[in-house]
JSON list of C-alpha atoms in Angstrom, two decimals:
[
{"chain": "L", "resi": 1, "resn": "UNK", "atom": "CA", "xyz": [0.00, 0.00, 0.00]},
{"chain": "L", "resi": 2, "resn": "UNK", "atom": "CA", "xyz": [1.42, 3.40, -0.95]},
{"chain": "L", "resi": 3, "resn": "UNK", "atom": "CA", "xyz": [1.87, 6.24, 1.53]},
{"chain": "L", "resi": 4, "resn": "UNK", "atom": "CA", "xyz": [-0.62, 8.30, -0.47]},
{"chain": "L", "resi": 5, "resn": "UNK", "atom": "CA", "xyz": [-3.24, 5.59, -0.04]},
{"chain": "L", "resi": 6, "resn": "UNK", "atom": "CA", "xyz": [-2.79, 5.84, 3.71]},
{"chain": "L", "resi": 7, "resn": "UNK", "atom": "CA", "xyz": [-4.07, 9.43, 3.90]},
{"chain": "L", "resi": 8, "resn": "UNK", "atom": "CA", "xyz": [-7.17, 8.28, 5.73]},
{"chain": "L", "resi": 9, "resn": "UNK", "atom": "CA", "xyz": [-5.61, 5.57, 7.83]},
{"chain": "L", "resi": 10, "resn": "UNK", "atom": "CA", "xyz": [-7.19, 5.28, 11.26]},
{"chain": "L", "resi": 11, "resn": "UNK", "atom": "CA", "xyz": [-5.40, 3.47, 14.03]},
{"chain": "L", "resi": 12, "resn": "UNK", "atom": "CA", "xyz": [-7.16, 1.71, 16.93]},
{"chain": "L", "resi": 13, "resn": "UNK", "atom": "CA", "xyz": [-4.64, 1.18, 19.67]},
{"chain": "L", "resi": 14, "resn": "UNK", "atom": "CA", "xyz": [-4.16, 1.35, 23.42]},
{"chain": "L", "resi": 15, "resn": "UNK", "atom": "CA", "xyz": [-1.85, 4.03, 24.79]},
{"chain": "L", "resi": 16, "resn": "UNK", "atom": "CA", "xyz": [-0.03, 3.33, 28.02]},
{"chain": "L", "resi": 17, "resn": "UNK", "atom": "CA", "xyz": [1.74, 6.13, 29.88]},
{"chain": "L", "resi": 18, "resn": "UNK", "atom": "CA", "xyz": [5.42, 5.32, 30.11]},
{"chain": "L", "resi": 19, "resn": "UNK", "atom": "CA", "xyz": [6.69, 8.34, 31.88]},
{"chain": "L", "resi": 20, "resn": "UNK", "atom": "CA", "xyz": [5.91, 9.95, 35.22]},
{"chain": "L", "resi": 21, "resn": "UNK", "atom": "CA", "xyz": [6.11, 13.70, 34.72]},
{"chain": "L", "resi": 22, "resn": "UNK", "atom": "CA", "xyz": [5.68, 14.91, 38.29]},
{"chain": "L", "resi": 23, "resn": "UNK", "atom": "CA", "xyz": [8.19, 17.70, 38.85]},
{"chain": "L", "resi": 24, "resn": "UNK", "atom": "CA", "xyz": [8.31, 18.70, 35.20]},
{"chain": "L", "resi": 25, "resn": "UNK", "atom": "CA", "xyz": [5.48, 20.55, 33.51]},
{"chain": "L", "resi": 26, "resn": "UNK", "atom": "CA", "xyz": [3.92, 18.40, 30.83]},
{"chain": "L", "resi": 27, "resn": "UNK", "atom": "CA", "xyz": [2.76, 21.61, 29.11]},
{"chain": "L", "resi": 28, "resn": "UNK", "atom": "CA", "xyz": [6.23, 23.07, 28.50]},
{"chain": "L", "resi": 29, "resn": "UNK", "atom": "CA", "xyz": [7.03, 23.26, 24.78]},
{"chain": "L", "resi": 30, "resn": "UNK", "atom": "CA", "xyz": [3.53, 22.21, 23.70]},
{"chain": "L", "resi": 31, "resn": "UNK", "atom": "CA", "xyz": [1.10, 24.04, 21.40]},
{"chain": "L", "resi": 32, "resn": "UNK", "atom": "CA", "xyz": [-0.58, 27.05, 23.03]},
{"chain": "L", "resi": 33, "resn": "UNK", "atom": "CA", "xyz": [-3.09, 29.42, 21.48]},
{"chain": "L", "resi": 34, "resn": "UNK", "atom": "CA", "xyz": [-5.44, 32.17, 22.65]},
{"chain": "L", "resi": 35, "resn": "UNK", "atom": "CA", "xyz": [-8.50, 34.04, 21.47]},
{"chain": "L", "resi": 36, "resn": "UNK", "atom": "CA", "xyz": [-6.41, 37.02, 20.27]},
{"chain": "L", "resi": 37, "resn": "UNK", "atom": "CA", "xyz": [-2.92, 38.31, 21.04]},
{"chain": "L", "resi": 38, "resn": "UNK", "atom": "CA", "xyz": [-2.05, 41.69, 22.52]},
{"chain": "L", "resi": 39, "resn": "UNK", "atom": "CA", "xyz": [1.17, 43.10, 21.08]},
{"chain": "L", "resi": 40, "resn": "UNK", "atom": "CA", "xyz": [4.03, 40.61, 21.57]},
{"chain": "L", "resi": 41, "resn": "UNK", "atom": "CA", "xyz": [2.44, 38.66, 24.43]},
{"chain": "L", "resi": 42, "resn": "UNK", "atom": "CA", "xyz": [2.03, 35.38, 22.58]},
{"chain": "L", "resi": 43, "resn": "UNK", "atom": "CA", "xyz": [0.14, 32.41, 24.07]},
{"chain": "L", "resi": 44, "resn": "UNK", "atom": "CA", "xyz": [3.37, 30.37, 24.23]},
{"chain": "L", "resi": 45, "resn": "UNK", "atom": "CA", "xyz": [4.87, 32.86, 26.70]},
{"chain": "L", "resi": 46, "resn": "UNK", "atom": "CA", "xyz": [2.65, 31.48, 29.46]},
{"chain": "L", "resi": 47, "resn": "UNK", "atom": "CA", "xyz": [4.50, 28.16, 29.19]},
{"chain": "L", "resi": 48, "resn": "UNK", "atom": "CA", "xyz": [8.00, 29.64, 29.40]},
{"chain": "L", "resi": 49, "resn": "UNK", "atom": "CA", "xyz": [9.25, 30.86, 32.78]},
{"chain": "L", "resi": 50, "resn": "UNK", "atom": "CA", "xyz": [11.51, 33.34, 31.00]},
{"chain": "L", "resi": 51, "resn": "UNK", "atom": "CA", "xyz": [8.36, 35.37, 30.28]},
{"chain": "L", "resi": 52, "resn": "UNK", "atom": "CA", "xyz": [6.60, 34.67, 33.58]},
{"chain": "L", "resi": 53, "resn": "UNK", "atom": "CA", "xyz": [6.30, 38.34, 34.54]},
{"chain": "L", "resi": 54, "resn": "UNK", "atom": "CA", "xyz": [4.92, 39.63, 31.24]},
{"chain": "L", "resi": 55, "resn": "UNK", "atom": "CA", "xyz": [3.34, 36.32, 30.22]},
{"chain": "L", "resi": 56, "resn": "UNK", "atom": "CA", "xyz": [0.63, 35.91, 27.62]},
{"chain": "L", "resi": 57, "resn": "UNK", "atom": "CA", "xyz": [-2.05, 38.56, 27.05]},
{"chain": "L", "resi": 58, "resn": "UNK", "atom": "CA", "xyz": [-5.09, 38.48, 24.80]},
{"chain": "L", "resi": 59, "resn": "UNK", "atom": "CA", "xyz": [-6.62, 41.45, 23.09]},
{"chain": "L", "resi": 60, "resn": "UNK", "atom": "CA", "xyz": [-9.93, 42.82, 24.45]},
{"chain": "L", "resi": 61, "resn": "UNK", "atom": "CA", "xyz": [-12.76, 40.43, 23.53]},
{"chain": "L", "resi": 62, "resn": "UNK", "atom": "CA", "xyz": [-15.84, 38.99, 25.20]},
{"chain": "L", "resi": 63, "resn": "UNK", "atom": "CA", "xyz": [-14.80, 36.00, 27.33]},
{"chain": "L", "resi": 64, "resn": "UNK", "atom": "CA", "xyz": [-11.13, 35.78, 26.26]},
{"chain": "L", "resi": 65, "resn": "UNK", "atom": "CA", "xyz": [-9.47, 32.36, 26.52]},
{"chain": "L", "resi": 66, "resn": "UNK", "atom": "CA", "xyz": [-6.07, 30.66, 26.47]},
{"chain": "L", "resi": 67, "resn": "UNK", "atom": "CA", "xyz": [-5.47, 26.97, 25.73]},
{"chain": "L", "resi": 68, "resn": "UNK", "atom": "CA", "xyz": [-2.65, 24.43, 25.53]},
{"chain": "L", "resi": 69, "resn": "UNK", "atom": "CA", "xyz": [-2.75, 21.19, 23.56]},
{"chain": "L", "resi": 70, "resn": "UNK", "atom": "CA", "xyz": [-0.72, 18.64, 25.55]},
{"chain": "L", "resi": 71, "resn": "UNK", "atom": "CA", "xyz": [-0.32, 16.54, 22.37]},
{"chain": "L", "resi": 72, "resn": "UNK", "atom": "CA", "xyz": [-1.05, 13.36, 24.26]},
{"chain": "L", "resi": 73, "resn": "UNK", "atom": "CA", "xyz": [-3.40, 12.04, 26.95]},
{"chain": "L", "resi": 74, "resn": "UNK", "atom": "CA", "xyz": [-2.72, 12.52, 30.65]},
{"chain": "L", "resi": 75, "resn": "UNK", "atom": "CA", "xyz": [-4.13, 12.10, 34.12]},
{"chain": "L", "resi": 76, "resn": "UNK", "atom": "CA", "xyz": [-3.82, 15.63, 35.46]},
{"chain": "L", "resi": 77, "resn": "UNK", "atom": "CA", "xyz": [-2.95, 16.03, 39.14]},
{"chain": "L", "resi": 78, "resn": "UNK", "atom": "CA", "xyz": [-2.53, 19.79, 39.57]},
{"chain": "L", "resi": 79, "resn": "UNK", "atom": "CA", "xyz": [-2.50, 22.95, 37.47]},
{"chain": "L", "resi": 80, "resn": "UNK", "atom": "CA", "xyz": [-0.77, 26.07, 38.77]},
{"chain": "L", "resi": 81, "resn": "UNK", "atom": "CA", "xyz": [-1.38, 29.55, 37.35]},
{"chain": "L", "resi": 82, "resn": "UNK", "atom": "CA", "xyz": [0.98, 32.39, 38.26]},
{"chain": "L", "resi": 83, "resn": "UNK", "atom": "CA", "xyz": [-0.11, 36.00, 37.88]},
{"chain": "L", "resi": 84, "resn": "UNK", "atom": "CA", "xyz": [2.25, 38.37, 36.07]},
{"chain": "L", "resi": 85, "resn": "UNK", "atom": "CA", "xyz": [2.49, 42.14, 35.83]},
{"chain": "L", "resi": 86, "resn": "UNK", "atom": "CA", "xyz": [-0.99, 42.33, 34.30]},
{"chain": "L", "resi": 87, "resn": "UNK", "atom": "CA", "xyz": [-2.46, 40.41, 37.25]},
{"chain": "L", "resi": 88, "resn": "UNK", "atom": "CA", "xyz": [-5.73, 42.35, 37.19]},
{"chain": "L", "resi": 89, "resn": "UNK", "atom": "CA", "xyz": [-6.54, 40.64, 33.91]},
{"chain": "L", "resi": 90, "resn": "UNK", "atom": "CA", "xyz": [-6.17, 37.16, 35.39]},
{"chain": "L", "resi": 91, "resn": "UNK", "atom": "CA", "xyz": [-8.66, 37.75, 38.20]},
{"chain": "L", "resi": 92, "resn": "UNK", "atom": "CA", "xyz": [-11.74, 35.49, 38.17]},
{"chain": "L", "resi": 93, "resn": "UNK", "atom": "CA", "xyz": [-10.37, 33.36, 35.33]},
{"chain": "L", "resi": 94, "resn": "UNK", "atom": "CA", "xyz": [-11.58, 29.76, 35.33]},
{"chain": "L", "resi": 95, "resn": "UNK", "atom": "CA", "xyz": [-9.50, 26.66, 34.61]},
{"chain": "L", "resi": 96, "resn": "UNK", "atom": "CA", "xyz": [-10.85, 23.53, 32.96]},
{"chain": "L", "resi": 97, "resn": "UNK", "atom": "CA", "xyz": [-9.52, 20.42, 31.23]},
{"chain": "L", "resi": 98, "resn": "UNK", "atom": "CA", "xyz": [-10.91, 18.67, 28.13]},
{"chain": "L", "resi": 99, "resn": "UNK", "atom": "CA", "xyz": [-10.34, 15.56, 26.08]},
{"chain": "L", "resi": 100, "resn": "UNK", "atom": "CA", "xyz": [-10.85, 17.28, 22.70]},
{"chain": "L", "resi": 101, "resn": "UNK", "atom": "CA", "xyz": [-10.49, 20.67, 21.04]},
{"chain": "L", "resi": 102, "resn": "UNK", "atom": "CA", "xyz": [-13.68, 22.54, 21.87]},
{"chain": "L", "resi": 103, "resn": "UNK", "atom": "CA", "xyz": [-13.28, 24.77, 18.80]},
{"chain": "L", "resi": 104, "resn": "UNK", "atom": "CA", "xyz": [-13.36, 21.73, 16.48]},
{"chain": "L", "resi": 105, "resn": "UNK", "atom": "CA", "xyz": [-15.39, 19.05, 18.24]},
{"chain": "L", "resi": 106, "resn": "UNK", "atom": "CA", "xyz": [-19.01, 18.79, 19.36]},
{"chain": "L", "resi": 107, "resn": "UNK", "atom": "CA", "xyz": [-18.67, 15.91, 21.84]},
{"chain": "L", "resi": 108, "resn": "UNK", "atom": "CA", "xyz": [-16.07, 17.30, 24.24]},
{"chain": "L", "resi": 109, "resn": "UNK", "atom": "CA", "xyz": [-15.73, 16.00, 27.79]},
{"chain": "L", "resi": 110, "resn": "UNK", "atom": "CA", "xyz": [-14.70, 18.76, 30.20]},
{"chain": "L", "resi": 111, "resn": "UNK", "atom": "CA", "xyz": [-14.04, 19.18, 33.90]},
{"chain": "L", "resi": 112, "resn": "UNK", "atom": "CA", "xyz": [-13.91, 22.47, 35.81]},
{"chain": "L", "resi": 113, "resn": "UNK", "atom": "CA", "xyz": [-10.84, 22.71, 38.05]},
{"chain": "L", "resi": 114, "resn": "UNK", "atom": "CA", "xyz": [-11.31, 26.06, 39.78]},
{"chain": "L", "resi": 115, "resn": "UNK", "atom": "CA", "xyz": [-11.32, 29.86, 39.59]},
{"chain": "L", "resi": 116, "resn": "UNK", "atom": "CA", "xyz": [-8.59, 32.41, 40.17]},
{"chain": "L", "resi": 117, "resn": "UNK", "atom": "CA", "xyz": [-9.29, 34.75, 43.08]},
{"chain": "L", "resi": 118, "resn": "UNK", "atom": "CA", "xyz": [-10.89, 38.14, 42.42]},
{"chain": "L", "resi": 119, "resn": "UNK", "atom": "CA", "xyz": [-8.05, 39.70, 44.45]},
{"chain": "L", "resi": 120, "resn": "UNK", "atom": "CA", "xyz": [-5.09, 38.13, 42.60]},
{"chain": "L", "resi": 121, "resn": "UNK", "atom": "CA", "xyz": [-1.84, 40.10, 42.85]},
{"chain": "L", "resi": 122, "resn": "UNK", "atom": "CA", "xyz": [1.40, 40.07, 40.85]},
{"chain": "L", "resi": 123, "resn": "UNK", "atom": "CA", "xyz": [3.40, 36.81, 41.13]},
{"chain": "L", "resi": 124, "resn": "UNK", "atom": "CA", "xyz": [0.66, 35.16, 43.19]},
{"chain": "L", "resi": 125, "resn": "UNK", "atom": "CA", "xyz": [0.23, 31.43, 42.48]},
{"chain": "L", "resi": 126, "resn": "UNK", "atom": "CA", "xyz": [-3.07, 29.59, 42.27]},
{"chain": "L", "resi": 127, "resn": "UNK", "atom": "CA", "xyz": [-3.00, 25.79, 42.38]},
{"chain": "L", "resi": 128, "resn": "UNK", "atom": "CA", "xyz": [-5.97, 23.71, 41.29]},
{"chain": "L", "resi": 129, "resn": "UNK", "atom": "CA", "xyz": [-6.62, 20.00, 41.73]},
{"chain": "L", "resi": 130, "resn": "UNK", "atom": "CA", "xyz": [-8.39, 18.46, 38.77]},
{"chain": "L", "resi": 131, "resn": "UNK", "atom": "CA", "xyz": [-10.55, 15.38, 39.27]},
{"chain": "L", "resi": 132, "resn": "UNK", "atom": "CA", "xyz": [-11.34, 14.52, 35.66]},
{"chain": "L", "resi": 133, "resn": "UNK", "atom": "CA", "xyz": [-12.31, 10.88, 35.25]},
{"chain": "L", "resi": 134, "resn": "UNK", "atom": "CA", "xyz": [-11.23, 10.89, 31.59]},
{"chain": "L", "resi": 135, "resn": "UNK", "atom": "CA", "xyz": [-7.77, 11.24, 30.00]},
{"chain": "L", "resi": 136, "resn": "UNK", "atom": "CA", "xyz": [-7.03, 14.91, 29.32]},
{"chain": "L", "resi": 137, "resn": "UNK", "atom": "CA", "xyz": [-5.42, 16.47, 26.26]},
{"chain": "L", "resi": 138, "resn": "UNK", "atom": "CA", "xyz": [-6.35, 20.17, 26.54]},
{"chain": "L", "resi": 139, "resn": "UNK", "atom": "CA", "xyz": [-6.12, 22.73, 29.36]},
{"chain": "L", "resi": 140, "resn": "UNK", "atom": "CA", "xyz": [-8.12, 25.93, 28.90]},
{"chain": "L", "resi": 141, "resn": "UNK", "atom": "CA", "xyz": [-8.24, 29.17, 30.90]},
{"chain": "L", "resi": 142, "resn": "UNK", "atom": "CA", "xyz": [-11.23, 31.47, 30.31]},
{"chain": "L", "resi": 143, "resn": "UNK", "atom": "CA", "xyz": [-12.12, 34.86, 31.73]},
{"chain": "L", "resi": 144, "resn": "UNK", "atom": "CA", "xyz": [-15.85, 34.92, 31.19]},
{"chain": "L", "resi": 145, "resn": "UNK", "atom": "CA", "xyz": [-17.36, 38.34, 30.63]},
{"chain": "L", "resi": 146, "resn": "UNK", "atom": "CA", "xyz": [-20.25, 40.13, 28.96]},
{"chain": "L", "resi": 147, "resn": "UNK", "atom": "CA", "xyz": [-18.11, 43.02, 27.80]},
{"chain": "L", "resi": 148, "resn": "UNK", "atom": "CA", "xyz": [-14.72, 43.40, 26.12]},
{"chain": "L", "resi": 149, "resn": "UNK", "atom": "CA", "xyz": [-11.88, 42.46, 28.45]},
{"chain": "L", "resi": 150, "resn": "UNK", "atom": "CA", "xyz": [-8.33, 41.03, 28.50]},
{"chain": "L", "resi": 151, "resn": "UNK", "atom": "CA", "xyz": [-6.93, 37.76, 29.80]},
{"chain": "L", "resi": 152, "resn": "UNK", "atom": "CA", "xyz": [-3.33, 37.82, 31.05]},
{"chain": "L", "resi": 153, "resn": "UNK", "atom": "CA", "xyz": [-1.44, 34.81, 32.41]},
{"chain": "L", "resi": 154, "resn": "UNK", "atom": "CA", "xyz": [2.07, 34.96, 33.82]},
{"chain": "L", "resi": 155, "resn": "UNK", "atom": "CA", "xyz": [2.80, 31.23, 33.78]},
{"chain": "L", "resi": 156, "resn": "UNK", "atom": "CA", "xyz": [0.98, 27.89, 33.54]},
{"chain": "L", "resi": 157, "resn": "UNK", "atom": "CA", "xyz": [2.37, 24.68, 35.03]},
{"chain": "L", "resi": 158, "resn": "UNK", "atom": "CA", "xyz": [0.60, 21.36, 34.45]},
{"chain": "L", "resi": 159, "resn": "UNK", "atom": "CA", "xyz": [1.52, 18.24, 36.41]},
{"chain": "L", "resi": 160, "resn": "UNK", "atom": "CA", "xyz": [0.36, 14.77, 35.51]},
{"chain": "L", "resi": 161, "resn": "UNK", "atom": "CA", "xyz": [1.25, 11.33, 34.18]},
{"chain": "L", "resi": 162, "resn": "UNK", "atom": "CA", "xyz": [0.61, 9.64, 30.86]},
{"chain": "L", "resi": 163, "resn": "UNK", "atom": "CA", "xyz": [-2.84, 8.08, 30.64]},
{"chain": "L", "resi": 164, "resn": "UNK", "atom": "CA", "xyz": [-4.05, 4.81, 29.21]},
{"chain": "L", "resi": 165, "resn": "UNK", "atom": "CA", "xyz": [-6.85, 5.31, 26.75]},
{"chain": "L", "resi": 166, "resn": "UNK", "atom": "CA", "xyz": [-8.28, 3.24, 23.97]},
{"chain": "L", "resi": 167, "resn": "UNK", "atom": "CA", "xyz": [-9.32, 5.72, 21.32]},
{"chain": "L", "resi": 168, "resn": "UNK", "atom": "CA", "xyz": [-9.54, 6.30, 17.62]},
{"chain": "L", "resi": 169, "resn": "UNK", "atom": "CA", "xyz": [-6.70, 8.37, 16.28]},
{"chain": "L", "resi": 170, "resn": "UNK", "atom": "CA", "xyz": [-6.37, 9.91, 12.84]},
{"chain": "L", "resi": 171, "resn": "UNK", "atom": "CA", "xyz": [-3.17, 11.37, 11.46]},
{"chain": "L", "resi": 172, "resn": "UNK", "atom": "CA", "xyz": [-3.24, 14.13, 8.88]},
{"chain": "L", "resi": 173, "resn": "UNK", "atom": "CA", "xyz": [-0.56, 13.51, 6.22]},
{"chain": "L", "resi": 174, "resn": "UNK", "atom": "CA", "xyz": [1.63, 16.21, 4.66]},
{"chain": "L", "resi": 175, "resn": "UNK", "atom": "CA", "xyz": [3.54, 15.21, 1.53]},
{"chain": "L", "resi": 176, "resn": "UNK", "atom": "CA", "xyz": [7.26, 16.02, 1.27]},
{"chain": "L", "resi": 177, "resn": "UNK", "atom": "CA", "xyz": [7.44, 16.55, 5.03]},
{"chain": "L", "resi": 178, "resn": "UNK", "atom": "CA", "xyz": [9.92, 15.17, 7.51]},
{"chain": "L", "resi": 179, "resn": "UNK", "atom": "CA", "xyz": [10.15, 15.70, 11.27]},
{"chain": "L", "resi": 180, "resn": "UNK", "atom": "CA", "xyz": [13.07, 17.95, 12.17]},
{"chain": "L", "resi": 181, "resn": "UNK", "atom": "CA", "xyz": [14.19, 16.49, 15.49]},
{"chain": "L", "resi": 182, "resn": "UNK", "atom": "CA", "xyz": [13.35, 12.77, 15.77]},
{"chain": "L", "resi": 183, "resn": "UNK", "atom": "CA", "xyz": [13.94, 11.08, 19.12]},
{"chain": "L", "resi": 184, "resn": "UNK", "atom": "CA", "xyz": [13.82, 7.70, 17.37]},
{"chain": "L", "resi": 185, "resn": "UNK", "atom": "CA", "xyz": [14.68, 6.61, 13.84]},
{"chain": "L", "resi": 186, "resn": "UNK", "atom": "CA", "xyz": [13.65, 3.03, 13.17]},
{"chain": "L", "resi": 187, "resn": "UNK", "atom": "CA", "xyz": [12.12, 0.69, 10.59]},
{"chain": "L", "resi": 188, "resn": "UNK", "atom": "CA", "xyz": [8.48, -0.03, 9.72]},
{"chain": "L", "resi": 189, "resn": "UNK", "atom": "CA", "xyz": [6.85, -2.01, 6.94]},
{"chain": "L", "resi": 190, "resn": "UNK", "atom": "CA", "xyz": [4.13, 0.60, 6.32]},
{"chain": "L", "resi": 191, "resn": "UNK", "atom": "CA", "xyz": [3.14, 4.09, 7.44]},
{"chain": "L", "resi": 192, "resn": "UNK", "atom": "CA", "xyz": [0.45, 2.45, 9.56]},
{"chain": "L", "resi": 193, "resn": "UNK", "atom": "CA", "xyz": [3.08, 0.37, 11.36]},
{"chain": "L", "resi": 194, "resn": "UNK", "atom": "CA", "xyz": [5.13, 3.50, 11.93]},
{"chain": "L", "resi": 195, "resn": "UNK", "atom": "CA", "xyz": [2.02, 5.16, 13.41]},
{"chain": "L", "resi": 196, "resn": "UNK", "atom": "CA", "xyz": [1.52, 2.29, 15.83]},
{"chain": "L", "resi": 197, "resn": "UNK", "atom": "CA", "xyz": [5.12, 2.69, 17.01]},
{"chain": "L", "resi": 198, "resn": "UNK", "atom": "CA", "xyz": [4.37, 6.38, 17.60]},
{"chain": "L", "resi": 199, "resn": "UNK", "atom": "CA", "xyz": [1.32, 5.47, 19.70]},
{"chain": "L", "resi": 200, "resn": "UNK", "atom": "CA", "xyz": [3.22, 2.93, 21.77]},
{"chain": "L", "resi": 201, "resn": "UNK", "atom": "CA", "xyz": [5.74, 5.59, 22.75]},
{"chain": "L", "resi": 202, "resn": "UNK", "atom": "CA", "xyz": [3.72, 7.99, 24.89]},
{"chain": "L", "resi": 203, "resn": "UNK", "atom": "CA", "xyz": [6.05, 10.93, 24.19]},
{"chain": "L", "resi": 204, "resn": "UNK", "atom": "CA", "xyz": [5.61, 10.69, 20.40]},
{"chain": "L", "resi": 205, "resn": "UNK", "atom": "CA", "xyz": [3.37, 13.37, 18.89]},
{"chain": "L", "resi": 206, "resn": "UNK", "atom": "CA", "xyz": [4.13, 13.22, 15.13]},
{"chain": "L", "resi": 207, "resn": "UNK", "atom": "CA", "xyz": [5.96, 10.88, 12.78]},
{"chain": "L", "resi": 208, "resn": "UNK", "atom": "CA", "xyz": [7.38, 10.66, 9.25]},
{"chain": "L", "resi": 209, "resn": "UNK", "atom": "CA", "xyz": [7.52, 7.66, 6.91]},
{"chain": "L", "resi": 210, "resn": "UNK", "atom": "CA", "xyz": [9.35, 7.09, 3.63]},
{"chain": "L", "resi": 211, "resn": "UNK", "atom": "CA", "xyz": [8.84, 4.43, 0.97]},
{"chain": "L", "resi": 212, "resn": "UNK", "atom": "CA", "xyz": [12.36, 4.83, -0.42]},
{"chain": "L", "resi": 213, "resn": "UNK", "atom": "CA", "xyz": [14.56, 5.41, 2.63]},
{"chain": "L", "resi": 214, "resn": "UNK", "atom": "CA", "xyz": [16.68, 2.63, 4.05]},
{"chain": "L", "resi": 215, "resn": "UNK", "atom": "CA", "xyz": [14.46, -0.04, 5.60]},
{"chain": "L", "resi": 216, "resn": "UNK", "atom": "CA", "xyz": [16.40, 0.53, 8.83]},
{"chain": "L", "resi": 217, "resn": "UNK", "atom": "CA", "xyz": [15.60, 4.25, 8.89]},
{"chain": "L", "resi": 218, "resn": "UNK", "atom": "CA", "xyz": [12.27, 4.80, 7.14]},
{"chain": "L", "resi": 219, "resn": "UNK", "atom": "CA", "xyz": [10.23, 5.71, 10.25]},
{"chain": "L", "resi": 220, "resn": "UNK", "atom": "CA", "xyz": [10.98, 8.78, 12.38]},
{"chain": "L", "resi": 221, "resn": "UNK", "atom": "CA", "xyz": [9.21, 9.68, 15.62]},
{"chain": "L", "resi": 222, "resn": "UNK", "atom": "CA", "xyz": [9.31, 13.07, 17.30]},
{"chain": "L", "resi": 223, "resn": "UNK", "atom": "CA", "xyz": [8.28, 14.52, 20.65]},
{"chain": "L", "resi": 224, "resn": "UNK", "atom": "CA", "xyz": [9.15, 18.09, 19.71]},
{"chain": "L", "resi": 225, "resn": "UNK", "atom": "CA", "xyz": [6.72, 20.81, 18.63]},
{"chain": "L", "resi": 226, "resn": "UNK", "atom": "CA", "xyz": [8.98, 22.58, 16.15]},
{"chain": "L", "resi": 227, "resn": "UNK", "atom": "CA", "xyz": [8.65, 23.72, 12.52]},
{"chain": "L", "resi": 228, "resn": "UNK", "atom": "CA", "xyz": [8.84, 20.64, 10.36]},
{"chain": "L", "resi": 229, "resn": "UNK", "atom": "CA", "xyz": [11.29, 20.32, 7.48]},
{"chain": "L", "resi": 230, "resn": "UNK", "atom": "CA", "xyz": [9.36, 20.24, 4.19]},
{"chain": "L", "resi": 231, "resn": "UNK", "atom": "CA", "xyz": [12.08, 20.96, 1.62]},
{"chain": "L", "resi": 232, "resn": "UNK", "atom": "CA", "xyz": [14.02, 18.34, -0.33]},
{"chain": "L", "resi": 233, "resn": "UNK", "atom": "CA", "xyz": [12.10, 15.36, 1.09]},
{"chain": "L", "resi": 234, "resn": "UNK", "atom": "CA", "xyz": [10.11, 14.22, -1.91]},
{"chain": "L", "resi": 235, "resn": "UNK", "atom": "CA", "xyz": [9.76, 10.63, -0.72]},
{"chain": "L", "resi": 236, "resn": "UNK", "atom": "CA", "xyz": [8.74, 11.38, 2.87]},
{"chain": "L", "resi": 237, "resn": "UNK", "atom": "CA", "xyz": [5.31, 12.06, 4.35]},
{"chain": "L", "resi": 238, "resn": "UNK", "atom": "CA", "xyz": [4.78, 13.66, 7.75]},
{"chain": "L", "resi": 239, "resn": "UNK", "atom": "CA", "xyz": [1.77, 12.60, 9.86]},
{"chain": "L", "resi": 240, "resn": "UNK", "atom": "CA", "xyz": [0.30, 14.93, 12.49]},
{"chain": "L", "resi": 241, "resn": "UNK", "atom": "CA", "xyz": [-2.18, 13.82, 15.15]},
{"chain": "L", "resi": 242, "resn": "UNK", "atom": "CA", "xyz": [-5.63, 15.31, 14.60]},
{"chain": "L", "resi": 243, "resn": "UNK", "atom": "CA", "xyz": [-7.42, 17.01, 17.50]},
{"chain": "L", "resi": 244, "resn": "UNK", "atom": "CA", "xyz": [-11.07, 16.04, 17.04]},
{"chain": "L", "resi": 245, "resn": "UNK", "atom": "CA", "xyz": [-11.58, 12.30, 17.46]}
]
């Protein structure tokens, strides 16, 4: 079967968490986005302690939100939000966890974790215990309002361990693409077999497969969210995990 014919391949597998992440934020380096962005205060800044004082800031909208895709499924233990210099705009924000992307999916499971105090001050930390009974992939912070307002977050820390979940997973293929920083280069008979290897390694988030590369190095797995290399790789296809499943 050709790689092109595998564009709609769906894998049914069981993921088992292999790595205990307590002590290290499982959100660091993952994909963050927000409703809008104010100046240079990008959503990703809330995941990097270097920017913990300025953090991420949305533009003024009704009920602004911030979200991180953990690119895998986890049992969340605690989530800690730290207020930055724009602490007023983190007051009363709510924290929740979800199994799917609420902007794409209609059957999302969600669990409310808690609210930030209405008297939050700069550098104050708020720690929430989440009791979701389902494996979590997304963490969302929302400042619900009926008028235009900002949401500012100094830093977000998410603690948890890899979850076991039987689920349907679809990878979106991109022709001529190759992961930039593979943590494992191995062999696979088909792109589907390469995808199963990605699933079995809990840290894997995307993979690339080639029909012409050496049979010992035709499957590459990555755990890094970085720009993917799409030039000069005519016989490679990159597969990215879809969000709504």
